[in-house]
Structures are given as C-alpha cells and as structure tokens.
PDB file of C-alpha atoms in Angstrom:
ATOM      1  CA  MET E   1      10.028  16.548  52.018  1.00  0.00           C
ATOM      2  CA  ASN E   2      12.796  14.215  50.641  1.00  0.00           C
ATOM      3  CA  ALA E   3      14.477  17.046  48.871  1.00  0.00           C
ATOM      4  CA  GLU E   4      14.588  19.049  52.145  1.00  0.00           C
ATOM      5  CA  GLY E   5      15.982  16.154  54.118  1.00  0.00           C
ATOM      6  CA  ARG E   6      12.828  15.711  56.241  1.00  0.00           C
ATOM      7  CA  PHE E   7      11.001  12.645  57.562  1.00  0.00           C
ATOM      8  CA  ASN E   8       8.472  11.856  54.831  1.00  0.00           C
ATOM      9  CA  GLY E   9       6.161   9.299  56.437  1.00  0.00           C
ATOM     10  CA  GLY E  10       2.386   8.708  56.150  1.00  0.00           C
ATOM     11  CA  GLY E  11       1.474  11.725  58.258  1.00  0.00           C
ATOM     12  CA  VAL E  12       2.773  14.299  55.798  1.00  0.00           C
ATOM     13  CA  ASP E  13       2.595  14.814  52.046  1.00  0.00           C
ATOM     14  CA  GLY E  14       4.415  17.099  49.712  1.00  0.00           C
ATOM     15  CA  PRO E  15       4.075  17.598  46.009  1.00  0.00           C
ATOM     16  CA  LEU E  16       6.253  15.697  43.520  1.00  0.00           C
ATOM     17  CA  THR E  17       9.443  17.570  42.546  1.00  0.00           C
ATOM     18  CA  GLN E  18      10.109  18.005  38.795  1.00  0.00           C
ATOM     19  CA  SER E  19      12.557  15.092  39.261  1.00  0.00           C
ATOM     20  CA  GLY E  20       9.732  12.925  40.686  1.00  0.00           C
ATOM     21  CA  VAL E  21       7.433  13.872  37.811  1.00  0.00           C
ATOM     22  CA  ASP E  22      10.160  13.122  35.217  1.00  0.00           C
ATOM     23  CA  GLY E  23      10.963   9.836  36.925  1.00  0.00           C
ATOM     24  CA  ALA E  24       7.340   8.747  36.937  1.00  0.00           C
ATOM     25  CA  ARG E  25       7.061   9.605  33.190  1.00  0.00           C
ATOM     26  CA  ALA E  26      10.254   7.516  32.565  1.00  0.00           C
ATOM     27  CA  VAL E  27       8.713   4.554  34.415  1.00  0.00           C
ATOM     28  CA  HIS E  28       5.678   5.022  32.138  1.00  0.00           C
ATOM     29  CA  GLY E  29       8.054   4.544  29.251  1.00  0.00           C
ATOM     30  CA  MET E  30       9.690   1.603  30.856  1.00  0.00           C
ATOM     31  CA  LEU E  31       6.355  -0.207  31.400  1.00  0.00           C
ATOM     32  CA  ARG E  32       4.760   0.772  28.156  1.00  0.00           C
ATOM     33  CA  GLY E  33       3.268  -2.318  26.601  1.00  0.00           C
ATOM     34  CA  VAL E  34       2.967  -4.205  29.787  1.00  0.00           C
ATOM     35  CA  HIS E  35      -0.611  -5.241  30.626  1.00  0.00           C
ATOM     36  CA  PHE E  36      -1.748  -4.911  34.226  1.00  0.00           C
ATOM     37  CA  ASP E  37      -4.997  -6.498  35.367  1.00  0.00           C
ATOM     38  CA  ARG E  38      -5.179  -4.032  38.281  1.00  0.00           C
ATOM     39  CA  VAL E  39      -3.386  -0.926  39.282  1.00  0.00           C
ATOM     40  CA  VAL E  40      -3.544  -0.088  42.924  1.00  0.00           C
ATOM     41  CA  SER E  41      -2.108   2.931  44.635  1.00  0.00           C
ATOM     42  CA  SER E  42      -1.620   4.381  48.095  1.00  0.00           C
ATOM     43  CA  PRO E  43      -4.169   7.258  48.434  1.00  0.00           C
ATOM     44  CA  LEU E  44      -1.510   9.770  49.525  1.00  0.00           C
ATOM     45  CA  PRO E  45      -1.343  12.511  46.795  1.00  0.00           C
ATOM     46  CA  ARG E  46       2.316  12.002  46.042  1.00  0.00           C
ATOM     47  CA  ALA E  47       1.620   8.328  45.240  1.00  0.00           C
ATOM     48  CA  SER E  48      -1.640   8.876  43.384  1.00  0.00           C
ATOM     49  CA  MET E  49      -0.001  11.572  41.199  1.00  0.00           C
ATOM     50  CA  THR E  50       2.872   9.095  40.533  1.00  0.00           C
ATOM     51  CA  ALA E  51       0.307   6.415  39.534  1.00  0.00           C
ATOM     52  CA  ARG E  52      -1.463   8.780  37.167  1.00  0.00           C
ATOM     53  CA  LEU E  53       1.848   9.659  35.496  1.00  0.00           C
ATOM     54  CA  VAL E  54       3.054   6.013  35.309  1.00  0.00           C
ATOM     55  CA  THR E  55      -0.204   4.744  33.791  1.00  0.00           C
ATOM     56  CA  ALA E  56      -0.814   7.846  31.651  1.00  0.00           C
ATOM     57  CA  ALA E  57      -4.544   6.912  31.758  1.00  0.00           C
ATOM     58  CA  ASP E  58      -3.780   3.584  30.137  1.00  0.00           C
ATOM     59  CA  ALA E  59      -5.557   1.799  33.099  1.00  0.00           C
ATOM     60  CA  PRO E  60      -7.996   2.712  35.885  1.00  0.00           C
ATOM     61  CA  ILE E  61      -6.385   3.271  39.253  1.00  0.00           C
ATOM     62  CA  GLU E  62      -7.754   1.895  42.477  1.00  0.00           C
ATOM     63  CA  TYR E  63      -6.731   3.143  45.930  1.00  0.00           C
ATOM     64  CA  ASP E  64      -5.952   0.996  49.061  1.00  0.00           C
ATOM     65  CA  ASP E  65      -5.422   2.697  52.402  1.00  0.00           C
ATOM     66  CA  ARG E  66      -3.282  -0.187  53.442  1.00  0.00           C
ATOM     67  CA  LEU E  67      -0.582   0.990  50.997  1.00  0.00           C
ATOM     68  CA  ARG E  68      -0.168   4.376  52.764  1.00  0.00           C
ATOM     69  CA  GLU E  69       3.383   5.177  53.839  1.00  0.00           C
ATOM     70  CA  MET E  70       4.339   4.295  57.423  1.00  0.00           C
ATOM     71  CA  SER E  71       3.252   6.931  59.882  1.00  0.00           C
ATOM     72  CA  LEU E  72       6.338   8.359  61.660  1.00  0.00           C
ATOM     73  CA  GLY E  73       4.254  10.246  64.225  1.00  0.00           C
ATOM     74  CA  ASP E  74       6.088  13.192  65.873  1.00  0.00           C
ATOM     75  CA  TRP E  75       9.019  12.767  63.441  1.00  0.00           C
ATOM     76  CA  ASP E  76       6.965  13.312  60.293  1.00  0.00           C
ATOM     77  CA  GLY E  77       7.931  16.598  58.609  1.00  0.00           C
ATOM     78  CA  GLN E  78      10.916  17.156  60.932  1.00  0.00           C
ATOM     79  CA  LEU E  79      14.462  17.478  59.645  1.00  0.00           C
ATOM     80  CA  LEU E  80      16.317  14.255  59.737  1.00  0.00           C
ATOM     81  CA  ALA E  81      19.775  15.620  60.579  1.00  0.00           C
ATOM     82  CA  PRO E  82      19.251  16.286  64.347  1.00  0.00           C
ATOM     83  CA  TRP E  83      17.990  12.681  64.840  1.00  0.00           C
ATOM     84  CA  MET E  84      20.841  10.902  63.070  1.00  0.00           C
ATOM     85  CA  ASP E  85      22.724   9.895  66.202  1.00  0.00           C
ATOM     86  CA  ASP E  86      19.647   9.386  68.453  1.00  0.00           C
ATOM     87  CA  PRO E  87      19.572   5.719  69.682  1.00  0.00           C
ATOM     88  CA  GLU E  88      15.939   5.425  68.678  1.00  0.00           C
ATOM     89  CA  PHE E  89      16.631   6.704  65.099  1.00  0.00           C
ATOM     90  CA  ILE E  90      19.319   4.077  64.838  1.00  0.00           C
ATOM     91  CA  ASN E  91      16.824   1.362  66.034  1.00  0.00           C
ATOM     92  CA  TYR E  92      14.287   2.781  63.541  1.00  0.00           C
ATOM     93  CA  ARG E  93      16.747   2.273  60.699  1.00  0.00           C
ATOM     94  CA  HIS E  94      18.777  -0.795  61.762  1.00  0.00           C
ATOM     95  CA  HIS E  95      16.975  -2.657  64.567  1.00  0.00           C
ATOM     96  CA  MET E  96      13.301  -2.422  63.629  1.00  0.00           C
ATOM     97  CA  GLU E  97      12.020  -4.834  66.123  1.00  0.00           C
ATOM     98  CA  ARG E  98      13.612  -2.859  69.015  1.00  0.00           C
ATOM     99  CA  TRP E  99      12.480   0.623  67.846  1.00  0.00           C
ATOM    100  CA  ASP E 100      10.252   2.268  70.496  1.00  0.00           C
ATOM    101  CA  TYR E 101       7.806   3.699  67.941  1.00  0.00           C
ATOM    102  CA  ARG E 102       5.279   4.497  70.700  1.00  0.00           C
ATOM    103  CA  ALA E 103       7.682   7.170  72.105  1.00  0.00           C
ATOM    104  CA  VAL E 104       7.191   9.194  68.954  1.00  0.00           C
ATOM    105  CA  HIS E 105       3.550   8.197  68.378  1.00  0.00           C
ATOM    106  CA  ALA E 106       4.534   6.340  65.179  1.00  0.00           C
ATOM    107  CA  GLU E 107       3.287   3.114  63.549  1.00  0.00           C
ATOM    108  CA  GLY E 108       5.466   0.119  64.334  1.00  0.00           C
ATOM    109  CA  TYR E 109       6.967  -2.089  61.716  1.00  0.00           C
ATOM    110  CA  GLN E 110       4.968  -5.013  62.899  1.00  0.00           C
ATOM    111  CA  ALA E 111       1.753  -3.176  62.293  1.00  0.00           C
ATOM    112  CA  LEU E 112       3.085  -1.938  58.953  1.00  0.00           C
ATOM    113  CA  VAL E 113       3.865  -5.484  57.776  1.00  0.00           C
ATOM    114  CA  ARG E 114       0.455  -6.776  58.812  1.00  0.00           C
ATOM    115  CA  ARG E 115      -1.415  -4.290  56.799  1.00  0.00           C
ATOM    116  CA  THR E 116       0.784  -4.166  53.700  1.00  0.00           C
ATOM    117  CA  THR E 117       1.349  -7.854  53.326  1.00  0.00           C
ATOM    118  CA  ALA E 118      -2.471  -8.324  53.602  1.00  0.00           C
ATOM    119  CA  ALA E 119      -2.852  -5.773  50.744  1.00  0.00           C
ATOM    120  CA  PHE E 120      -0.325  -7.537  48.525  1.00  0.00           C
ATOM    121  CA  ARG E 121      -1.802 -11.030  49.218  1.00  0.00           C
ATOM    122  CA  ASP E 122      -5.294  -9.835  48.539  1.00  0.00           C
ATOM    123  CA  LEU E 123      -4.186  -8.197  45.310  1.00  0.00           C
ATOM    124  CA  ALA E 124      -2.266 -11.243  44.133  1.00  0.00           C
ATOM    125  CA  ALA E 125      -5.234 -13.537  44.851  1.00  0.00           C
ATOM    126  CA  SER E 126      -7.558 -11.165  42.971  1.00  0.00           C
ATOM    127  CA  VAL E 127      -5.471 -11.358  39.699  1.00  0.00           C
ATOM    128  CA  GLY E 128      -4.785 -15.047  39.970  1.00  0.00           C
ATOM    129  CA  PRO E 129      -1.616 -17.023  39.125  1.00  0.00           C
ATOM    130  CA  ASP E 130      -1.204 -15.654  35.616  1.00  0.00           C
ATOM    131  CA  GLY E 131      -2.296 -12.064  36.349  1.00  0.00           C
ATOM    132  CA  ARG E 132      -0.244  -8.983  36.758  1.00  0.00           C
ATOM    133  CA  ALA E 133      -0.822  -6.118  39.121  1.00  0.00           C
ATOM    134  CA  LEU E 134       0.928  -2.730  39.588  1.00  0.00           C
ATOM    135  CA  VAL E 135       1.383  -1.290  43.062  1.00  0.00           C
ATOM    136  CA  VAL E 136       2.313   2.345  43.482  1.00  0.00           C
ATOM    137  CA  SER E 137       3.268   3.128  47.065  1.00  0.00           C
ATOM    138  CA  HIS E 138       6.219   4.480  49.141  1.00  0.00           C
ATOM    139  CA  GLY E 139       9.816   3.776  49.973  1.00  0.00           C
ATOM    140  CA  ILE E 140       9.348   2.244  53.408  1.00  0.00           C
ATOM    141  CA  VAL E 141       6.217   0.266  52.422  1.00  0.00           C
ATOM    142  CA  LEU E 142       7.815  -1.225  49.354  1.00  0.00           C
ATOM    143  CA  THR E 143      11.221  -1.965  50.836  1.00  0.00           C
ATOM    144  CA  ILE E 144       9.923  -3.687  54.044  1.00  0.00           C
ATOM    145  CA  THR E 145       7.030  -5.438  52.370  1.00  0.00           C
ATOM    146  CA  SER E 146       8.959  -6.793  49.360  1.00  0.00           C
ATOM    147  CA  ASN E 147      11.797  -8.058  51.701  1.00  0.00           C
ATOM    148  CA  PHE E 148       9.475  -9.546  54.277  1.00  0.00           C
ATOM    149  CA  LEU E 149       7.231 -11.342  51.805  1.00  0.00           C
ATOM    150  CA  THR E 150      10.304 -12.898  50.194  1.00  0.00           C
ATOM    151  CA  GLY E 151      11.549 -14.286  53.461  1.00  0.00           C
ATOM    152  CA  THR E 152      13.852 -11.679  54.987  1.00  0.00           C
ATOM    153  CA  PRO E 153      13.444 -11.369  58.720  1.00  0.00           C
ATOM    154  CA  LEU E 154      11.971  -7.999  59.739  1.00  0.00           C
ATOM    155  CA  ASP E 155      15.127  -6.829  61.491  1.00  0.00           C
ATOM    156  CA  HIS E 156      17.060  -7.242  58.189  1.00  0.00           C
ATOM    157  CA  ALA E 157      14.405  -5.895  55.840  1.00  0.00           C
ATOM    158  CA  ARG E 158      16.366  -2.678  55.203  1.00  0.00           C
ATOM    159  CA  ASP E 159      19.669  -4.367  54.775  1.00  0.00           C
ATOM    160  CA  THR E 160      19.460  -4.173  50.888  1.00  0.00           C
ATOM    161  CA  GLY E 161      18.785  -0.398  51.122  1.00  0.00           C
ATOM    162  CA  GLU E 162      15.517   1.397  50.463  1.00  0.00           C
ATOM    163  CA  VAL E 163      14.017   1.173  47.002  1.00  0.00           C
ATOM    164  CA  ALA E 164      14.607   4.317  44.987  1.00  0.00           C
ATOM    165  CA  ASN E 165      11.806   6.694  44.108  1.00  0.00           C
ATOM    166  CA  THR E 166      10.358   5.885  40.626  1.00  0.00           C
ATOM    167  CA  SER E 167      11.981   2.474  40.512  1.00  0.00           C
ATOM    168  CA  VAL E 168      10.322  -0.848  39.688  1.00  0.00           C
ATOM    169  CA  THR E 169      10.586  -4.090  41.789  1.00  0.00           C
ATOM    170  CA  VAL E 170       8.960  -7.201  40.413  1.00  0.00           C
ATOM    171  CA  LEU E 171       7.664  -9.856  42.798  1.00  0.00           C
ATOM    172  CA  GLU E 172       6.184 -13.194  41.788  1.00  0.00           C
ATOM    173  CA  THR E 173       3.980 -15.550  43.965  1.00  0.00           C
ATOM    174  CA  ASP E 174       2.344 -18.883  43.557  1.00  0.00           C
ATOM    175  CA  GLY E 175      -0.070 -17.863  46.241  1.00  0.00           C
ATOM    176  CA  THR E 176       2.155 -19.072  49.087  1.00  0.00           C
ATOM    177  CA  HIS E 177       5.756 -18.268  48.332  1.00  0.00           C
ATOM    178  CA  TRP E 178       7.044 -14.965  46.975  1.00  0.00           C
ATOM    179  CA  ARG E 179      10.279 -14.319  45.091  1.00  0.00           C
ATOM    180  CA  LYS E 180      12.051 -11.218  43.654  1.00  0.00           C
ATOM    181  CA  VAL E 181      12.192 -11.317  39.879  1.00  0.00           C
ATOM    182  CA  ALA E 182      13.762  -7.768  39.719  1.00  0.00           C
ATOM    183  CA  TRP E 183      14.764  -5.431  42.521  1.00  0.00           C
ATOM    184  CA  ASN E 184      14.985  -1.678  42.442  1.00  0.00           C
ATOM    185  CA  VAL E 185      15.118  -1.128  38.659  1.00  0.00           C
ATOM    186  CA  LYS E 186      15.548   2.416  37.702  1.00  0.00           C
ATOM    187  CA  PRO E 187      14.287   3.718  34.257  1.00  0.00           C
ATOM    188  CA  GLU E 188      17.822   3.875  32.889  1.00  0.00           C
ATOM    189  CA  GLU E 189      18.188   0.178  33.685  1.00  0.00           C
ATOM    190  CA  SER E 190      15.141  -0.993  31.787  1.00  0.00           C
ATOM    191  CA  ASN E 191      17.181  -3.828  30.131  1.00  0.00           C
ATOM    192  CA  ARG E 192      17.056  -5.490  33.607  1.00  0.00           C
ATOM    193  CA  LEU E 193      13.298  -5.671  33.348  1.00  0.00           C
ATOM    194  CA  ARG E 194      13.540  -7.236  29.881  1.00  0.00           C
ATOM    195  CA  ALA E 195      16.007  -9.685  31.200  1.00  0.00           C
ATOM    196  CA  ALA E 196      13.442 -10.626  33.867  1.00  0.00           C
ATOM    197  CA  GLY E 197      10.911 -11.331  31.251  1.00  0.00           C
ATOM    198  CA  LEU E 198       8.762  -8.217  31.677  1.00  0.00           C
TER     199      LEU E 198
END
C-alpha cells in the first residue's frame, strides 16, 4: 500500500515488501542482545510479520488489538494523490482536532489516542519500572502516541514527522511522566541507540 501511494490505515493490509522484510531483519540485528520482558504487536499481518522478523523467535509475541493502525474508513486503500489538496485531508495531516473523520467513516485521533495510550500504559505497568517492553505497531499509531504521551498537544503530534517504517523509538516512563530517549532511529543509525543506553 505504501509503495503504491495508497492510504494504509487499519482497514486494509498488504504484505511486507522486500524492503520491509530487510528493514525488519536489520532492526533484529540492531536490537540483538536487548532483553524484552514482553513483546506486544498489533494483530494486523503486516505488523505481526514485522514482529516475527524483529524477534526472530527470541521472545514470544503477544497481540493487542488496541495497537492496530488507525482506521481511515472510506480512504483506506485509495490513492493519496487525488486527496492531497482536499481541505479535510489537510486537516487530517495538520489540524487533527478539526478533521471531520466522520465524513469518511474513519476513526478520529481522539479515539486513537484513548485506545493506544491505554495500551502503552497497561504495558508499562505490567513490566514495572525496571522492565522493558517492545511494541510493534504502525506509523500513525507510533507517531501520535509517542508524541502525545510525552506532552505534545494532539494538534502538533505530527509536527516531528511520522516515524519511519522499521525504525526504533525508545520511550521511558516512571509510571506518570513519559520521555523520549531516542526518536525514529533507523538501523543504519544504531549508534544512536547505544548512545541512549540501549
């Protein structure tokens, strides 16, 4: 879907490209030796396949429906190009609180944040203050949730750009406050993870 320039939300799923497979294997190499108390993935096949490649069977994978990609309703699967100048697409990308998601039968950002932050908080609580969890999910989910949890207002949660496919973002929490330890680290930048203490 991404390679074809289509909306790739939670209502559609496509197989990983060879680039996606290679990227997930590279993330496996980047995270080799890091112990995770839990590995939790979106149940969508593109995420579950990524999780299997990243863990290479080093850890059992659990699935949490709250980590599914945001449903884009009528847009899912459509080509992006015809929508680029549409006022509602501009709101979807840049003014999330004003986006009329109901007009395209999509999930709103507010609902997305409710379900994903609950998943992240539950997972953090389950591993405790010294534990480590790996979340395998999707671009919108990871971008919006990571930024929102770390204090970015919803309307600005895309200002840093969307996290790249097969990248690693590290969040830390004391159970109340969250902070970014590393953001959008690609496999070729693994030294940034080491600098962050991972």
